[in-house]
XYZ file of C-alpha atoms in Angstrom:
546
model
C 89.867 -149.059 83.245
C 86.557 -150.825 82.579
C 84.818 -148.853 85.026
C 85.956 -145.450 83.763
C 84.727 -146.788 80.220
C 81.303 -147.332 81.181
C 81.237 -143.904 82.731
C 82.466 -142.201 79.460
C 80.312 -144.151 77.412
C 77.314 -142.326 79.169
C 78.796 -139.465 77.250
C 78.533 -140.913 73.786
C 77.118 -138.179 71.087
C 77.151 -135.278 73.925
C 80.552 -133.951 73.700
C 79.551 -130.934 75.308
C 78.103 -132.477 78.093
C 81.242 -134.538 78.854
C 83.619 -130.975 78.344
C 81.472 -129.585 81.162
C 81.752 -132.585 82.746
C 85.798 -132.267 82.521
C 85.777 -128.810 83.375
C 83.780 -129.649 86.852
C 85.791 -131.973 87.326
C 89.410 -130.496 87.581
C 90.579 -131.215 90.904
C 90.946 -127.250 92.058
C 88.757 -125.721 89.872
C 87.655 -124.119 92.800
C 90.309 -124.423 95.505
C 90.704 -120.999 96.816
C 94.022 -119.733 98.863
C 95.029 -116.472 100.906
C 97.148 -113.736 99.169
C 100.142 -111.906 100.116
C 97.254 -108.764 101.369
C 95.217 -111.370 103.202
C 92.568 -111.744 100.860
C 90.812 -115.168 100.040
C 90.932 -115.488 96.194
C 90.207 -118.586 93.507
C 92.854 -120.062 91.599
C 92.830 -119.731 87.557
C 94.965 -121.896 85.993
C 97.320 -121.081 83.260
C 100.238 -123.591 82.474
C 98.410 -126.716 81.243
C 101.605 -126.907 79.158
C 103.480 -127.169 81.819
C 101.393 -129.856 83.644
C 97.821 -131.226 83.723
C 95.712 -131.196 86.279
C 94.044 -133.965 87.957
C 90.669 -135.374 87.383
C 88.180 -136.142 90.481
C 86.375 -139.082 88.246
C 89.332 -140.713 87.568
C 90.568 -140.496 91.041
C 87.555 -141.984 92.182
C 87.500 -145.057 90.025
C 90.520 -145.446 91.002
C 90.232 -145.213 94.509
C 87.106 -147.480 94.210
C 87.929 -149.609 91.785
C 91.716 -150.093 91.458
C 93.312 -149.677 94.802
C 90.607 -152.268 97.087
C 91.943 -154.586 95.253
C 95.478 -153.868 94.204
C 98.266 -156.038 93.318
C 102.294 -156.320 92.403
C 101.682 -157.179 88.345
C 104.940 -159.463 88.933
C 102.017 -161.493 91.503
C 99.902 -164.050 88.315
C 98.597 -166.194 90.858
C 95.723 -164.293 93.283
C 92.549 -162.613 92.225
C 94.011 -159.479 93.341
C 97.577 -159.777 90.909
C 95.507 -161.482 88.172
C 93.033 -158.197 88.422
C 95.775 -155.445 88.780
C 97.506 -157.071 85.861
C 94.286 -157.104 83.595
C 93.482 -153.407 84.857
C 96.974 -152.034 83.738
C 96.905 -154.044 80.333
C 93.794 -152.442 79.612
C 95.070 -149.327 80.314
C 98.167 -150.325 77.596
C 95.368 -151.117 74.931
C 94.151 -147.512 75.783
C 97.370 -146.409 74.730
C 97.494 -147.657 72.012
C 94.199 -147.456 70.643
C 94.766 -143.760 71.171
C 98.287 -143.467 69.147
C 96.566 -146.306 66.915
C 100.146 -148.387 67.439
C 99.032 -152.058 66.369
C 100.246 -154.327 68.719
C 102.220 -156.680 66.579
C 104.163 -153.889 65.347
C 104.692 -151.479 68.014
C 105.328 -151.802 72.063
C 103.842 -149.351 74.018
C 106.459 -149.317 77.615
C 105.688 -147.005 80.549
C 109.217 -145.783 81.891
C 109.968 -143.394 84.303
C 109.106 -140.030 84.443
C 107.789 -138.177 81.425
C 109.368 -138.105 77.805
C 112.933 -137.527 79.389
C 112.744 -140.830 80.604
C 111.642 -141.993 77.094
C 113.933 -140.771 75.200
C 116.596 -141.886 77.698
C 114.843 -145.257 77.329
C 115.132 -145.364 73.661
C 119.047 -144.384 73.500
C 119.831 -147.306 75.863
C 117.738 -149.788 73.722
C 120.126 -148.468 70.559
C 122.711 -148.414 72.843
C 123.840 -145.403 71.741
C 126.068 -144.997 74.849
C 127.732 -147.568 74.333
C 131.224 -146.565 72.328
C 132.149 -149.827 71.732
C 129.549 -150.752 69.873
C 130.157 -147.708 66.994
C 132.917 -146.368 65.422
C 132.446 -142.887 67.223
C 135.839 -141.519 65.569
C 135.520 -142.095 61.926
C 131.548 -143.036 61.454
C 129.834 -142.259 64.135
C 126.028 -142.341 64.347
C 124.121 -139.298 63.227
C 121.053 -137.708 65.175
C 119.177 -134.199 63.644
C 117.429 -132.145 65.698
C 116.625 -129.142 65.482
C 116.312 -125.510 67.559
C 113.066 -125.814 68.705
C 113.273 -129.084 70.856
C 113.239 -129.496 74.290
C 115.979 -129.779 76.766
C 114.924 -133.421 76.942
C 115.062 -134.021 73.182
C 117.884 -131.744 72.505
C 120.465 -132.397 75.393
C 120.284 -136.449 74.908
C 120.977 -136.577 71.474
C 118.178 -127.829 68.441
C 111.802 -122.886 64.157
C 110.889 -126.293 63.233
C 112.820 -128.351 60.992
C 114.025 -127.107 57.316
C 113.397 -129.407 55.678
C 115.532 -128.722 52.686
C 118.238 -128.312 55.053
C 117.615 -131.962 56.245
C 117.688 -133.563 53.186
C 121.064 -132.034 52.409
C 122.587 -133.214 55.603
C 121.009 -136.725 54.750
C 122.607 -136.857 51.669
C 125.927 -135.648 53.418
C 125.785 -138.608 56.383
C 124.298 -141.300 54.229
C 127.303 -143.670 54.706
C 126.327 -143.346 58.487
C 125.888 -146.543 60.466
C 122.493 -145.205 61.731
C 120.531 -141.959 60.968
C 118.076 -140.468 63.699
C 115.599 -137.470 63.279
C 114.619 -136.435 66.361
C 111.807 -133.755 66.632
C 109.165 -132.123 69.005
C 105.544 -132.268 67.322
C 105.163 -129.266 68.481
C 106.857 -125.731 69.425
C 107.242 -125.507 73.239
C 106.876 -121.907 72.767
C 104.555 -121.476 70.231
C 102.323 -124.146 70.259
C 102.528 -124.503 66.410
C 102.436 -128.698 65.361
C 104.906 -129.993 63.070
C 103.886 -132.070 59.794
C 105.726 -135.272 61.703
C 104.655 -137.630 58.637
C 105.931 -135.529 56.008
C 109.498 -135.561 58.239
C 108.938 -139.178 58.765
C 108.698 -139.929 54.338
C 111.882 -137.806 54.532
C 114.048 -139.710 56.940
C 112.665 -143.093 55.501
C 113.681 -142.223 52.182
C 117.264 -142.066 53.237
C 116.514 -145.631 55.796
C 116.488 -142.995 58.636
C 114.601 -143.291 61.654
C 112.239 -140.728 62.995
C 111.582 -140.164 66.833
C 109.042 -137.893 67.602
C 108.812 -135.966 70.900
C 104.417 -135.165 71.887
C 105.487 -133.648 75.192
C 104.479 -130.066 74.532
C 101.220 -131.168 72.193
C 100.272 -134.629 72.564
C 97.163 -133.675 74.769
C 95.827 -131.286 71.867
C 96.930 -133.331 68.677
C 96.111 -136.288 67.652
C 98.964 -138.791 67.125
C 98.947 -141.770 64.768
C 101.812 -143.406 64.693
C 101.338 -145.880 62.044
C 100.603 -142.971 59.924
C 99.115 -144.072 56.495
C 101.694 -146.124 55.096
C 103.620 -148.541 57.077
C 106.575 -150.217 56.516
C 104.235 -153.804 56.061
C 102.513 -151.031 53.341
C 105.349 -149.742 51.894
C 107.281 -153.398 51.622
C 103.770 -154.979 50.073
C 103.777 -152.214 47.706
C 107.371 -152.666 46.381
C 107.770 -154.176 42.847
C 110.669 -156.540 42.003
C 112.351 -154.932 44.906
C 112.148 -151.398 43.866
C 111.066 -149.047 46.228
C 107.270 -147.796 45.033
C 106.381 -146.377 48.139
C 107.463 -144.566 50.989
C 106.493 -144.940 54.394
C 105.492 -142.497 56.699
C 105.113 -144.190 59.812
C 106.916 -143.225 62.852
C 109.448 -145.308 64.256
C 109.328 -144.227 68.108
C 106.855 -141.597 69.853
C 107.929 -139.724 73.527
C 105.027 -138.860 75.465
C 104.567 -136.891 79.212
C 101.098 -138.293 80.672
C 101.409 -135.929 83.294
C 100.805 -133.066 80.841
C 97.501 -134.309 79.930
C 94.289 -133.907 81.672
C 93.925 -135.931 84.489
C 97.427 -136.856 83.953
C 99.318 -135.974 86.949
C 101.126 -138.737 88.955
C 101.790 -140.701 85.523
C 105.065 -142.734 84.306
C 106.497 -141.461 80.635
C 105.497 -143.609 77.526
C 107.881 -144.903 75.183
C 106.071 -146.387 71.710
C 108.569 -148.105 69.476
C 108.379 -150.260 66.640
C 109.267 -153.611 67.833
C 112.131 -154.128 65.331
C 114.167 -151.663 67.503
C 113.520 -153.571 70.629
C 114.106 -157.093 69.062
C 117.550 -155.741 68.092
C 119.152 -156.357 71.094
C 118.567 -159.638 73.774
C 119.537 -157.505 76.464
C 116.873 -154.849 77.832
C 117.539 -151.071 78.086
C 117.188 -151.471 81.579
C 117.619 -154.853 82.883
C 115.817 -155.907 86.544
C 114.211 -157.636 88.553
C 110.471 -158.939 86.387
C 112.419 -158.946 82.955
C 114.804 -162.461 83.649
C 113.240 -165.500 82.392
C 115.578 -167.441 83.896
C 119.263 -167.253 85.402
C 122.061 -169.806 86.427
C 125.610 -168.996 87.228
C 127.115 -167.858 83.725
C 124.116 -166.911 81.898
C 120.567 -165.052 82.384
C 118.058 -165.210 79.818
C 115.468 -162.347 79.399
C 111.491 -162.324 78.775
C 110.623 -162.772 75.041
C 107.559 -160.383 75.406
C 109.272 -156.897 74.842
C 107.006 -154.683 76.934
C 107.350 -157.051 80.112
C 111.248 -156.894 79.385
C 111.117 -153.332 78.730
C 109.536 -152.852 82.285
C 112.224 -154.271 84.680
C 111.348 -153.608 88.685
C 107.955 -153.077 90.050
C 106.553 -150.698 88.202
C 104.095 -147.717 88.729
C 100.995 -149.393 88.800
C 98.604 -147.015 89.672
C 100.400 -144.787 87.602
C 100.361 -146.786 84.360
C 96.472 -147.520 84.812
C 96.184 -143.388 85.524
C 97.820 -142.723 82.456
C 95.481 -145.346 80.391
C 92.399 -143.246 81.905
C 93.883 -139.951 81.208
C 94.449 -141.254 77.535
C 90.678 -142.561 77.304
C 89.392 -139.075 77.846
C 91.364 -137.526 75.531
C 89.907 -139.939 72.912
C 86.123 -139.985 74.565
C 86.709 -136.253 73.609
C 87.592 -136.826 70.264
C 91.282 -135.883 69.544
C 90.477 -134.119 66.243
C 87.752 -132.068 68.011
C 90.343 -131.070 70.912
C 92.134 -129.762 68.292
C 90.059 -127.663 66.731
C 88.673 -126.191 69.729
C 92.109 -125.312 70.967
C 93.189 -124.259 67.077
C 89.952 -122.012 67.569
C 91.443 -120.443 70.570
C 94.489 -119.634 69.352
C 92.139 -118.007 66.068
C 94.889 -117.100 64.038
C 96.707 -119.913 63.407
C 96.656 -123.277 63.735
C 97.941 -123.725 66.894
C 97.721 -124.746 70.494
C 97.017 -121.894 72.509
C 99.876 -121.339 74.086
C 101.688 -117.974 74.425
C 105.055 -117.049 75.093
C 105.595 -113.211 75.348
C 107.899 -110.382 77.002
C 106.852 -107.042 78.732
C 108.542 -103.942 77.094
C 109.058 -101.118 79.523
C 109.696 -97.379 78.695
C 113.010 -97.426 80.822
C 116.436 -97.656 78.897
C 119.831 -98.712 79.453
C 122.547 -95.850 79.750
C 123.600 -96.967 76.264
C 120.215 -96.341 75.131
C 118.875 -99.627 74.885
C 115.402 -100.864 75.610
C 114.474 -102.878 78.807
C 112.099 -105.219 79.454
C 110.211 -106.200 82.431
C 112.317 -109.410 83.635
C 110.176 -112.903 83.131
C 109.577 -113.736 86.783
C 108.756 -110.478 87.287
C 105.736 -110.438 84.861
C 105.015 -114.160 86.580
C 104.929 -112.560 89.931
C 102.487 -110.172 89.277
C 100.200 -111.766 87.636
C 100.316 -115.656 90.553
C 101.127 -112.775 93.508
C 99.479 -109.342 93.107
C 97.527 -108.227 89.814
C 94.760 -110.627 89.420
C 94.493 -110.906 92.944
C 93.679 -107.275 94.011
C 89.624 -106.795 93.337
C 88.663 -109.939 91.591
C 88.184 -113.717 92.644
C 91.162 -115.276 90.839
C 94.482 -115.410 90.353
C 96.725 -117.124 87.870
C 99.257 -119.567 87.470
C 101.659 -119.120 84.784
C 105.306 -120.066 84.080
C 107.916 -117.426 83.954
C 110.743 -119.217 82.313
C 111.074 -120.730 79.069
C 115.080 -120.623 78.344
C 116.333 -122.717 75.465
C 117.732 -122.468 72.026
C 114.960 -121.819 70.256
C 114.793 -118.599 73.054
C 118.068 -117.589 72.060
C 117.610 -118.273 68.270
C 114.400 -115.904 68.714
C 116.646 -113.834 71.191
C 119.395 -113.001 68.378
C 119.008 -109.748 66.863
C 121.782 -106.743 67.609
C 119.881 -105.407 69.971
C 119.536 -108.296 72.431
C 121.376 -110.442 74.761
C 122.943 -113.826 72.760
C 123.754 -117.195 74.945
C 127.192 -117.157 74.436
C 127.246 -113.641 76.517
C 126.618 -114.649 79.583
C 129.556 -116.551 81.530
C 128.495 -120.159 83.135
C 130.835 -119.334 85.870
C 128.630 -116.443 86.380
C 126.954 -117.149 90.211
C 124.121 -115.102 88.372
C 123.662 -116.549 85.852
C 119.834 -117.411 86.161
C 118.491 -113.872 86.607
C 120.360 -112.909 83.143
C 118.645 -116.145 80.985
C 116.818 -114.450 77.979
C 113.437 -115.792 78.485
C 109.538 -115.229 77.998
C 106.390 -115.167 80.352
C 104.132 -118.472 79.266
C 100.908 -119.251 79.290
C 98.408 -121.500 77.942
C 94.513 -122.581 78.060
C 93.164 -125.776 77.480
C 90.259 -126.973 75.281
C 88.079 -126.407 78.394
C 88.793 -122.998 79.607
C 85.469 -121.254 79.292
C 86.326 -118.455 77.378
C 84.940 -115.735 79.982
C 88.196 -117.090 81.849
C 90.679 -116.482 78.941
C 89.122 -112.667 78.494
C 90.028 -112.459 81.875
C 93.107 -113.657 81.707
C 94.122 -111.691 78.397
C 92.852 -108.365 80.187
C 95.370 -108.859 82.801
C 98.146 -109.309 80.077
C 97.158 -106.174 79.162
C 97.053 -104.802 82.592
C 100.657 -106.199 83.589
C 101.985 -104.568 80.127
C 100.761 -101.219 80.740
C 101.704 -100.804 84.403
C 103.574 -103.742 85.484
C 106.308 -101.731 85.392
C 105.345 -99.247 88.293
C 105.433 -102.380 90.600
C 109.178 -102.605 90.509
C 109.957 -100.974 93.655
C 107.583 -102.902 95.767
C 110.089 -106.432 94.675
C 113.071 -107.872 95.105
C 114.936 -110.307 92.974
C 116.986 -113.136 94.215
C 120.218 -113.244 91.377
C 121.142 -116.771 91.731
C 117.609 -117.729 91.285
C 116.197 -115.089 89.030
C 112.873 -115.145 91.370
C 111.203 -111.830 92.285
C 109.328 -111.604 95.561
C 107.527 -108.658 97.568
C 110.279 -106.641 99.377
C 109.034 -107.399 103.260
C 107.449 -104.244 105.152
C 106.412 -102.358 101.953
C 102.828 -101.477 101.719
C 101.639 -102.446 98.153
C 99.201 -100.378 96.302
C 95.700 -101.082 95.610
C 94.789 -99.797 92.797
C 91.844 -101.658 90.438
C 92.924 -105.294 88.482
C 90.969 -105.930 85.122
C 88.273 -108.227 84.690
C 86.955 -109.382 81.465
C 83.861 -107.017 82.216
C 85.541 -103.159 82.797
C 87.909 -101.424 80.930
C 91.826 -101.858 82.698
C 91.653 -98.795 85.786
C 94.856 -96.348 85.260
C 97.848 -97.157 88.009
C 98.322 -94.680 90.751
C 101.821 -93.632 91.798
C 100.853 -94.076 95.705
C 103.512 -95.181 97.669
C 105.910 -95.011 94.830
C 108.716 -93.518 96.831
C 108.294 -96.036 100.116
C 111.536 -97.197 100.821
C 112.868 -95.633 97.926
C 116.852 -95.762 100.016
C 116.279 -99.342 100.593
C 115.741 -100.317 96.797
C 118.970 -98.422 95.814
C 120.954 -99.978 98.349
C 120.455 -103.270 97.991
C 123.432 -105.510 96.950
C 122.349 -106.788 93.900
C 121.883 -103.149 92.481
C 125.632 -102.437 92.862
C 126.568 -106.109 91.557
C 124.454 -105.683 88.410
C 126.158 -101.963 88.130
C 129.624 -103.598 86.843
C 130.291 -103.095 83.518
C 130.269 -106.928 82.399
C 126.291 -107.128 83.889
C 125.841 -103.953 83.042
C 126.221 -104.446 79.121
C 124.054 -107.996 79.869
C 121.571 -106.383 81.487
C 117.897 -106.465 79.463
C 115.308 -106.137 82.144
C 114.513 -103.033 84.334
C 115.381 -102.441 87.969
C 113.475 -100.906 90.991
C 116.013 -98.036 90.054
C 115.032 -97.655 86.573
C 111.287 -96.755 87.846
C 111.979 -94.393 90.372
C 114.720 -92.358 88.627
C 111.938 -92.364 85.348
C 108.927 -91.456 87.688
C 111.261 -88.534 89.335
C 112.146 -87.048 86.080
C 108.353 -86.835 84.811
């Protein structure tokens, strides 16, 4: 950790320098690969929400610095523990420096994999699983969410938050053992931050707790956990015992590593206010590194939360990773991350990334409008369009199915949740979804004119592409039907205006696309009426009739 320091300090007062410096230093910022039509192309990355990307000076410090002379942390008597121990508590301080989490009031405890595993984390340490512990018939603990978290938020414990909505479901569960809001800090579709502080007041003023999820935004955002009145504020404020002052701290923050620059290969990061750890004598997951001692009827556990919290060997290169990857975001400068990527997104503030479907001018037999399926749109753009006649091609992610999709999804005219059958073997290829993608606060922005004129490119004549693929229905992945000849026709660049499709080769194996099973499987009724993307049929009966 020291060593990375002193080469971001060199950086000090030349913020540009050090973005270039990032940018360079992407590991596969120039990695190149062969297409489907043989041609050598370079990669453009597009689903930094999705995952960072590693860094080559972090890897080299710590190949250099960390690994020569690497250590089990459970090891406090060789240079070589002592060392690995000091390297990976410097990374901690990192941490929470960054989230500005002052160490007598909040632990910062690498677990797992991701926020999934922090949140996981956190239930056990509330022991929320634990029935006996609450009356889960009568008075059960209560936990608001709301429909724009994550599967990891949402399935452990469901737009933003209304807020007014909130407060009236407060007021309805305030004889509730325990209250929990638990929110993302940021859309995982939209990019749009939440006001976490203002939720936090809210949830305080009822003696709620607030969990906050930075998966999707923590990179861009900054987060400050303390916020700027903490409960040592708020209780030094109070007057007689009357409540003056509210605080709007935040009581436990998730947070993926992996998702942030030079983040990959990174344990999750659970910060929590102490007073929820010191609850219980018993960690969330007890191991091997947490006992402080044990005889036959009783075991006795580590007084220092975070070494309890961290049962097993942990993942120490990892955990020192993640400190790096957390000491660039703030040698960056959180705020000015965000307003680059705010800048970006131009119209709102926002972190630029975009979740979008591809109308086509093919309709269901009840008149209905389809759309160019998500993997589909994925495809062409990682497999075919900006591969054709230019250098790159891009990575994006073609599936973003949860409820705030199907919230977004319900109108009359589209496909709800609750239509599709789970039984359903295809389940996957009928999820209402959107095509994602996202740039980060270093994309130069010749790359994200690029990357914008193919957007345009794929919505204009995607759809002619249709024949040329296949889709697997139990995976909802599209894939170039073997022995076709594709097209060539021109891909956009940032520099020429997007060249018109041809119809060449339109009609090649024009039998073979009707006869395939999965045409006559999505003909039955049920699938039919489900049905809201286009099929290699759709094209070439449209293309015939013009």
């Amino acid at each position: 950790m020291d060593r990375l320091d002193q080469r971001l300090a060199k950086y000090k007062g030349s913020q540009d320098a050090l973005i270039d410096k990032i940018r360079r230093s992407v590991v596969g910022h120039d990695a190149t690969f062969t297409t489907q039509l043989g041609l050598t192309r370079r990669l453009v990355y597009c689903d930094y929400f999705a995952s960072g990307r590693s860094l080559s000076f972090i890897e080299s410090t710590i190949q250099d610095h960390i690994l020569p002379f690497y250590a089990n942390t459970h090891t406090t008597s060789t240079h070589t523990g002592l060392y690995t121990t000091k390297q990976r508590e410097l990374a901690r301080d990192a941490i929470r420096r960054s989230v500005n989490a002052p160490k007598d009031e909040y632990a910062v405890i690498w677990t797992g994999s991701g926020s999934t595993s922090s949140i996981l984390h956190m239930i056990g340490a509330l022991r929320l699983w634990d029935f006996s512990r609450w009356n889960t018939t009568s008075n059960p603990p209560v936990v608001f969410v709301s429909v724009m978290e994550h599967h990891s938020n949402l399935l452990p414990g469901g737009v933003g938050p209304d807020l007014g909505i909130l407060e009236s479901q407060l007021k309805l569960h305030k004889s509730a053992p325990l209250l929990i809001g638990s929110f993302s800090a940021g859309s995982n579709l939209t990019g749009v931050p939440m006001d976490v502080h203002r939720i936090a007041k809210l949830m305080h003023a009822y003696d709620g707790l607030v969990f906050i999820d930075y998966a999707g935004v923590g990179p861009y955002v900054p987060i400050n956990v303390r916020g700027t009145v903490s409960y040592t504020d708020a209780e030094a404020a109070d007057k007689d015992g009357v409540r003056v002052s509210v605080p709007d701290c935040l009581d436990a923050v998730y947070i993926s590593p992996h998702k942030f620059i030079g983040g990959p290969g990174t344990p999750g990061v659970l910060v929590a206010h102490r007073g929820l750890l010191s609850a219980s004598s018993t960690p969330a997951k007890p191991g091997g590194g947490s006992v402080r001692w044990v005889t036959m009827d009783a075991t006795e556990y580590l007084t220092d939360l975070e070494e309890r919290e961290e049962s097993g060997t942990p993942d120490i290169v990892g955990s020192i990773r993640c400190g790096m990857a957390f000491a660039v975001k703030d040698a960056v400068g959180a705020e000015a991350i965000q307003a680059k990527e705010f800048k970006t997104a131009r119209r709102v503030d926002r972190v630029p990334v975009f979740s979008f479907v591809v109308r086509s001018p093919y309709a269901a037999a009840s008149g209905r409008a389809l759309f160019l399926h998500m993997g589909l749109c994925a495809g062409l753009f990682g497999q075919y369009l900006l591969s054709m006649n230019e250098k790159d091609v891009a990575e994006v992610l073609g599936a973003c199915s949860g409820q705030q999709t199907c919230s977004l999804a319900a109108s009359p005219s589209t496909v709800t949740c609750g239509d599709i059958a789970v039984s359903d073997p295809w389940l996957d290829v009928f999820k209402p979804g959107y095509v994602r993608l996202s740039f980060n606060y270093f994309t130069p922005s010749s790359e994200i004119d690029y990357v914008l004129a193919a957007v345009e490119f794929v919505s204009t004549h995607g759809h002619l592409m249709l024949p040329y693929y296949a889709v697997d229905p139990k995976s909802g992945a599209w894939r170039p039907r073997p022995n076709v000849e594709l097209p060539t026709f021109e891909a956009p660049t940032a520099a020429t205006p997007v060249a018109a499709a041809t119809s060449a080769n339109l009609f090649v194996r024009l039998d073979r696309v009707r006869a395939i099973e999965f045409e006559r499987q999505v003909g039955s009724e049920e699938r039919a009426r489900l049905r809201r993307f286009a099929l290699p049929k759709d094209v070439c009966e449209y293309v015939r009739f013009k």
